[in-house]
Amino acid sequence: MKVIDHINEAKTTLFSFEILPPLKGKSIHSIYDSIDPLLEFNPRFVNVTYHRQEYVYKKREKGYLEKIAIRKRPGTVGICTAIMHKYKIDTVPHLICGGFNREETENALIDLQFLGIDNVLALRGDPIKTEPHFQPTDGGHSYAVELVAQIGGLNKGRFFDDEIQNGQKSDFCIGVAGYPEKHFEAMNLKQDLKYLKNKIDAGAEYIVTQMFFDNKKYFEFVDACRATGIDVPIIPGLKPITTMRHITFLPKFFHVDLPEELADMLMNCTSNAEVREVGVEWAIRQARELIDRQVPCLHFYTMGKSGSVSKIARAVF
Ligand code: FAD
């Protein structure tokens, strides 16, 4: 079932979450272990991130460095299918522009269609570590809007291979990313929203936000989207802070601010256990206010750890 249909049918705020494929070499049971404690909150869909191939340098004989391409977290589509099979829950594989040309994208979509997956979150992807800026693959997309347009085209039966006439139409529900604190590359929020609207006009049916720790930023973002003519559901993304490392890593990596009150609480912590408590308390506060304001769904970034999310969900659902 499509995410948009779950949202339209719901009478109250839904619960959903995002997981990462395990590192290569680890078993899928680590995924099940993180999903099992969250089942009691009736997740309507589970997102599975996509991780692009990266380049690493390995030391070889006589000091030579060999450049090797590796994907550390493969398995997005397999995990989606396994979750649907095991739990009968809908899944949303993330699909990115980076590393794919248009034909490979089309083939990936055909696989998803054949597997009975109804949803896709269409993203550009970040630049890989060895690139200063995002570089599209030859024959691939430069921005998420182009990927949305390709998926939208396939929904109308338009294939990249234009020799295919009257091809089987897909029926994907397309979600896209939005940034309450602006995407880090955008010149300003207004310009970012203009591009966000282009993704909706190209066929995206809902938005999932980047994590934020100040609800005011989300509410202002929703108002700004509405003023720009974006009228689709905007799902807030929440991330409970769980480690001392997150205090510097999250702002740096995700370009989000920690509000002063939260920062003060975190600065008083002396262990990961204390940080986890603060993270849970803060996310519960955020979640309660968001539910009061009747957001369509609370979407949690688990980053492979469901303990805090489970405590928050128990407190608010
Ligand atoms: P876009 O919408 O293409 O925007 C990227 C930038 O380009 C923005 O600054 C935008 O303002 C600008 N822009 C857009 N269109 C144009 C245009 N026509 N001309 C000029 N500028 C333009 N990354 C992964 O690799 N895998 C994942 O699984 C993943 N999941 C994510 C899930 C969520 C909910 C979120 C919020 C992010 C996720 N990301 C993931 C990260 C995402 O790929 C990065 O944030 C990436 O840098 C931007 O992706 P986007 O789809 O928002 O890009």
Short mmCIF file of C-alpha atoms in Angstrom, two decimals, residues 11-296:
data_model
loop_
_atom_site.label_atom_id
_atom_site.label_comp_id
_atom_site.label_asym_id
_atom_site.label_seq_id
_atom_site.Cartn_x
_atom_site.Cartn_y
_atom_site.Cartn_z
CA LYS A 11 -7.39 9.41 11.73
CA THR A 12 -4.43 10.09 14.02
CA THR A 13 -0.68 10.62 13.68
CA LEU A 14 1.05 7.53 12.27
CA PHE A 15 4.35 6.00 13.36
CA SER A 16 7.14 5.09 10.94
CA PHE A 17 10.89 4.75 11.01
CA GLU A 18 14.02 4.52 8.89
CA ILE A 19 16.67 1.82 9.09
CA LEU A 20 20.09 1.42 7.51
CA PRO A 21 21.19 -1.80 5.84
CA PRO A 22 23.75 -3.55 8.04
CA LEU A 23 27.43 -3.25 7.19
CA LYS A 24 28.50 -5.82 4.62
CA GLY A 25 29.29 -9.09 6.38
CA LYS A 26 26.60 -8.68 9.05
CA SER A 27 23.42 -10.69 9.08
CA ILE A 28 19.92 -9.44 8.36
CA HIS A 29 19.02 -10.50 11.91
CA SER A 30 20.49 -7.22 13.16
CA ILE A 31 17.71 -5.54 11.15
CA TYR A 32 15.03 -7.79 12.62
CA ASP A 33 16.42 -7.12 16.11
CA SER A 34 15.94 -3.40 15.60
CA ILE A 35 12.45 -3.77 14.07
CA ASP A 36 10.98 -6.25 16.59
CA PRO A 37 10.77 -3.82 19.56
CA LEU A 38 8.97 -1.26 17.35
CA LEU A 39 6.22 -3.54 16.02
CA GLU A 40 3.88 -2.84 18.96
CA PHE A 41 3.55 0.77 17.76
CA ASN A 42 2.06 -0.39 14.48
CA PRO A 43 4.47 1.14 11.96
CA ARG A 44 2.66 1.61 8.65
CA PHE A 45 5.84 1.76 6.64
CA VAL A 46 9.57 1.33 7.11
CA ASN A 47 12.13 3.29 5.10
CA VAL A 48 15.40 1.64 4.11
CA THR A 49 18.29 3.92 3.17
CA TYR A 50 20.48 3.46 0.09
CA HIS A 51 24.25 3.69 0.37
CA ARG A 52 26.28 4.50 -2.64
CA GLN A 53 29.55 2.95 -3.67
CA GLU A 54 32.57 4.76 -2.26
CA TYR A 55 36.25 4.71 -3.13
CA VAL A 56 38.84 3.59 -0.59
CA TYR A 57 42.60 3.27 -0.92
CA LYS A 58 44.18 -0.02 0.15
CA LYS A 59 47.90 -0.35 0.83
CA ARG A 60 49.55 -2.92 -1.41
CA GLU A 61 53.08 -4.30 -1.70
CA LYS A 62 55.92 -1.77 -1.91
CA GLY A 63 53.65 0.97 -0.56
CA TYR A 64 51.42 1.19 -3.64
CA LEU A 65 47.91 2.42 -2.97
CA GLU A 66 45.12 0.70 -4.86
CA LYS A 67 41.85 2.58 -5.39
CA ILE A 68 38.96 0.24 -4.77
CA ALA A 69 35.24 0.81 -5.16
CA ILE A 70 33.15 -0.71 -2.37
CA ARG A 71 29.58 -0.52 -1.11
CA LYS A 72 29.69 -0.84 2.66
CA ARG A 73 25.94 -1.21 3.15
CA PRO A 74 24.39 -3.07 0.22
CA GLY A 75 20.99 -4.76 0.40
CA THR A 76 18.34 -2.00 0.38
CA VAL A 77 15.96 -3.81 -1.95
CA GLY A 78 16.55 -7.22 -0.39
CA ILE A 79 15.84 -5.82 3.08
CA CYS A 80 12.63 -4.13 1.88
CA THR A 81 11.41 -7.39 0.41
CA ALA A 82 12.40 -9.38 3.50
CA ILE A 83 10.51 -6.94 5.77
CA MET A 84 7.39 -7.12 3.62
CA HIS A 85 7.58 -10.90 3.60
CA LYS A 86 8.28 -11.34 7.33
CA TYR A 87 6.19 -8.56 8.89
CA LYS A 88 3.66 -7.68 6.17
CA ILE A 89 4.60 -4.01 6.58
CA ASP A 90 5.02 -1.66 3.63
CA THR A 91 8.51 -0.50 2.85
CA VAL A 92 10.00 2.55 1.22
CA PRO A 93 13.35 1.93 -0.44
CA HIS A 94 15.43 5.05 -0.94
CA LEU A 95 16.59 5.54 -4.49
CA ILE A 96 19.36 8.02 -5.27
CA CYS A 97 20.67 9.71 -8.40
CA GLY A 98 24.35 9.23 -7.51
CA GLY A 99 25.95 6.18 -9.08
CA PHE A 100 23.06 5.38 -11.42
CA ASN A 101 22.48 6.23 -15.05
CA ARG A 102 18.91 6.50 -16.32
CA GLU A 103 18.78 2.95 -17.62
CA GLU A 104 20.08 1.49 -14.35
CA THR A 105 17.46 3.57 -12.52
CA GLU A 106 14.77 2.21 -14.78
CA ASN A 107 15.94 -1.36 -14.21
CA ALA A 108 15.99 -0.81 -10.44
CA LEU A 109 12.42 0.49 -10.62
CA ILE A 110 11.34 -2.53 -12.64
CA ASP A 111 12.78 -4.79 -9.92
CA LEU A 112 10.82 -2.85 -7.26
CA GLN A 113 7.66 -3.09 -9.34
CA PHE A 114 8.04 -6.85 -9.77
CA LEU A 115 8.64 -7.25 -6.03
CA GLY A 116 5.36 -5.49 -5.23
CA ILE A 117 6.99 -2.45 -3.61
CA ASP A 118 4.65 0.54 -3.98
CA ASN A 119 6.82 3.33 -2.62
CA VAL A 120 10.09 5.09 -3.34
CA LEU A 121 11.83 7.99 -1.62
CA ALA A 122 13.59 9.82 -4.47
CA LEU A 123 16.83 11.54 -3.47
CA ARG A 124 19.87 13.01 -5.09
CA GLY A 125 22.38 11.59 -2.63
CA ASP A 126 25.37 13.37 -1.12
CA PRO A 127 28.72 13.82 -2.84
CA ILE A 128 31.01 10.88 -2.11
CA LYS A 129 34.00 11.65 0.14
CA THR A 130 36.42 11.87 -2.78
CA GLU A 131 34.28 14.50 -4.62
CA PRO A 132 34.10 18.17 -3.63
CA HIS A 133 30.62 18.46 -5.18
CA PHE A 134 27.95 16.02 -6.19
CA GLN A 135 28.87 14.52 -9.58
CA PRO A 136 26.14 12.81 -11.56
CA THR A 137 27.02 9.54 -13.23
CA ASP A 138 27.32 9.73 -17.02
CA GLY A 139 23.77 9.56 -18.28
CA GLY A 140 22.39 9.95 -14.75
CA HIS A 141 20.48 12.65 -12.91
CA SER A 142 21.92 15.79 -11.36
CA TYR A 143 19.00 16.58 -9.04
CA ALA A 144 16.28 14.63 -7.31
CA VAL A 145 13.62 16.40 -9.38
CA GLU A 146 14.89 14.59 -12.49
CA LEU A 147 14.64 11.24 -10.71
CA VAL A 148 11.08 12.09 -9.62
CA ALA A 149 10.27 12.93 -13.23
CA GLN A 150 11.68 9.60 -14.42
CA ILE A 151 9.64 7.64 -11.86
CA GLY A 152 6.58 9.74 -12.72
CA GLY A 153 7.21 8.94 -16.39
CA LEU A 154 7.36 5.22 -15.69
CA ASN A 155 4.06 5.58 -13.80
CA LYS A 156 2.66 6.79 -17.12
CA GLY A 157 4.30 3.94 -19.05
CA ARG A 158 7.14 6.07 -20.43
CA PHE A 159 10.37 4.04 -20.56
CA PHE A 160 13.92 5.28 -21.02
CA ASP A 161 14.12 2.77 -23.85
CA ASP A 162 11.78 4.62 -26.21
CA GLU A 163 11.31 1.56 -28.39
CA ILE A 164 9.00 0.20 -25.71
CA GLN A 165 5.45 1.14 -26.66
CA ASN A 166 2.45 0.48 -24.41
CA GLY A 167 4.78 -0.76 -21.66
CA GLN A 168 3.45 -1.81 -18.26
CA LYS A 169 2.86 1.35 -16.20
CA SER A 170 4.27 1.37 -12.69
CA ASP A 171 2.29 2.89 -9.83
CA PHE A 172 4.85 4.18 -7.36
CA CYS A 173 4.04 6.64 -4.62
CA ILE A 174 6.99 9.04 -4.66
CA GLY A 175 8.27 10.82 -1.56
CA VAL A 176 11.02 13.44 -1.45
CA ALA A 177 13.26 15.09 1.14
CA GLY A 178 12.73 18.57 2.60
CA TYR A 179 14.97 20.62 4.89
CA PRO A 180 13.41 22.83 7.60
CA GLU A 181 16.84 24.36 8.18
CA LYS A 182 17.59 24.57 4.43
CA HIS A 183 19.68 22.15 2.40
CA PHE A 184 23.32 22.98 3.01
CA GLU A 185 24.04 23.78 -0.64
CA ALA A 186 21.03 26.04 -1.20
CA MET A 187 21.65 29.77 -1.47
CA ASN A 188 18.70 30.49 0.82
CA LEU A 189 15.53 28.83 2.08
CA LYS A 190 13.33 30.52 -0.54
CA GLN A 191 15.39 29.09 -3.39
CA ASP A 192 15.46 25.66 -1.71
CA LEU A 193 11.65 25.74 -1.45
CA LYS A 194 11.37 26.66 -5.11
CA TYR A 195 13.30 23.50 -5.97
CA LEU A 196 11.25 21.52 -3.46
CA LYS A 197 8.08 22.68 -5.20
CA ASN A 198 9.55 21.53 -8.53
CA LYS A 199 9.83 18.01 -7.03
CA ILE A 200 6.15 18.11 -6.05
CA ASP A 201 5.13 19.45 -9.46
CA ALA A 202 7.12 16.60 -11.05
CA GLY A 203 4.98 14.04 -9.20
CA ALA A 204 6.11 13.65 -5.57
CA GLU A 205 3.17 13.10 -3.23
CA TYR A 206 4.67 13.81 0.16
CA ILE A 207 7.77 15.21 1.87
CA VAL A 208 9.85 13.72 4.69
CA THR A 209 11.93 16.27 6.54
CA GLN A 210 15.52 16.16 7.60
CA MET A 211 15.83 15.75 11.37
CA PHE A 212 15.32 18.89 13.43
CA PHE A 213 15.47 19.54 17.17
CA ASP A 214 13.44 22.72 17.34
CA ASN A 215 9.78 22.25 16.40
CA LYS A 216 9.48 25.95 15.62
CA LYS A 217 11.73 25.34 12.61
CA TYR A 218 9.38 22.61 11.35
CA PHE A 219 6.23 24.71 11.83
CA GLU A 220 7.83 27.67 10.06
CA PHE A 221 8.97 25.36 7.26
CA VAL A 222 5.44 24.00 6.79
CA ASP A 223 4.07 27.57 6.68
CA ALA A 224 6.72 28.56 4.14
CA CYS A 225 5.93 25.48 2.01
CA ARG A 226 2.21 26.31 2.05
CA ALA A 227 3.00 29.92 1.08
CA THR A 228 5.05 28.55 -1.86
CA GLY A 229 2.10 26.46 -3.04
CA ILE A 230 3.33 23.10 -1.70
CA ASP A 231 0.22 21.38 -0.44
CA VAL A 232 1.33 17.75 0.11
CA PRO A 233 1.73 16.13 3.57
CA ILE A 234 5.02 17.04 5.27
CA ILE A 235 6.21 14.25 7.57
CA PRO A 236 8.52 15.41 10.37
CA GLY A 237 11.70 13.38 10.85
CA LEU A 238 12.89 12.96 14.45
CA LYS A 239 16.21 11.69 15.69
CA PRO A 240 16.78 10.96 19.37
CA ILE A 241 20.32 11.88 20.36
CA THR A 242 21.91 8.77 21.87
CA THR A 243 25.65 9.32 22.23
CA MET A 244 28.14 12.03 23.26
CA ARG A 245 29.47 11.85 19.70
CA HIS A 246 26.09 12.93 18.27
CA ILE A 247 26.44 16.31 19.96
CA THR A 248 29.04 17.38 17.41
CA PHE A 249 28.39 14.85 14.65
CA LEU A 250 24.71 15.62 13.99
CA PRO A 251 25.11 19.39 13.49
CA LYS A 252 28.21 18.84 11.36
CA PHE A 253 26.91 16.02 9.18
CA PHE A 254 23.24 16.99 8.87
CA HIS A 255 23.57 20.78 9.04
CA VAL A 256 21.05 21.17 11.85
CA ASP A 257 21.15 23.30 15.01
CA LEU A 258 20.68 22.07 18.55
CA PRO A 259 18.56 24.62 20.44
CA GLU A 260 20.16 26.33 23.41
CA GLU A 261 18.08 24.54 26.04
CA LEU A 262 18.90 21.12 24.58
CA ALA A 263 22.58 22.04 24.18
CA ASP A 264 22.71 23.08 27.87
CA MET A 265 21.12 19.80 28.94
CA LEU A 266 23.60 17.83 26.84
CA MET A 267 26.60 19.76 28.09
CA ASN A 268 25.76 18.63 31.63
CA CYS A 269 25.92 14.95 30.64
CA THR A 270 28.96 12.91 31.56
CA SER A 271 28.13 9.59 29.88
CA ASN A 272 26.31 8.16 26.87
CA ALA A 273 23.64 6.84 29.24
CA GLU A 274 22.89 10.38 30.43
CA VAL A 275 22.88 11.69 26.85
CA ARG A 276 20.41 8.96 25.90
CA GLU A 277 18.06 10.03 28.71
CA VAL A 278 18.18 13.64 27.61
CA GLY A 279 17.71 12.60 23.97
CA VAL A 280 14.61 10.59 24.83
CA GLU A 281 13.14 13.33 27.04
CA TRP A 282 13.69 15.95 24.33
CA ALA A 283 12.24 13.82 21.54
CA ILE A 284 9.17 13.01 23.67
CA ARG A 285 8.60 16.76 24.10
CA GLN A 286 8.97 17.30 20.37
CA ALA A 287 6.73 14.33 19.52
CA ARG A 288 3.94 15.40 21.90
CA GLU A 289 3.79 18.89 20.45
CA LEU A 290 3.87 17.57 16.87
CA ILE A 291 1.04 15.14 17.62
CA ASP A 292 -0.97 17.97 19.23
CA ARG A 293 -0.54 19.89 15.99
CA GLN A 294 -1.85 16.83 14.10
CA VAL A 295 1.16 16.04 11.92
CA PRO A 296 0.44 13.14 9.54
#
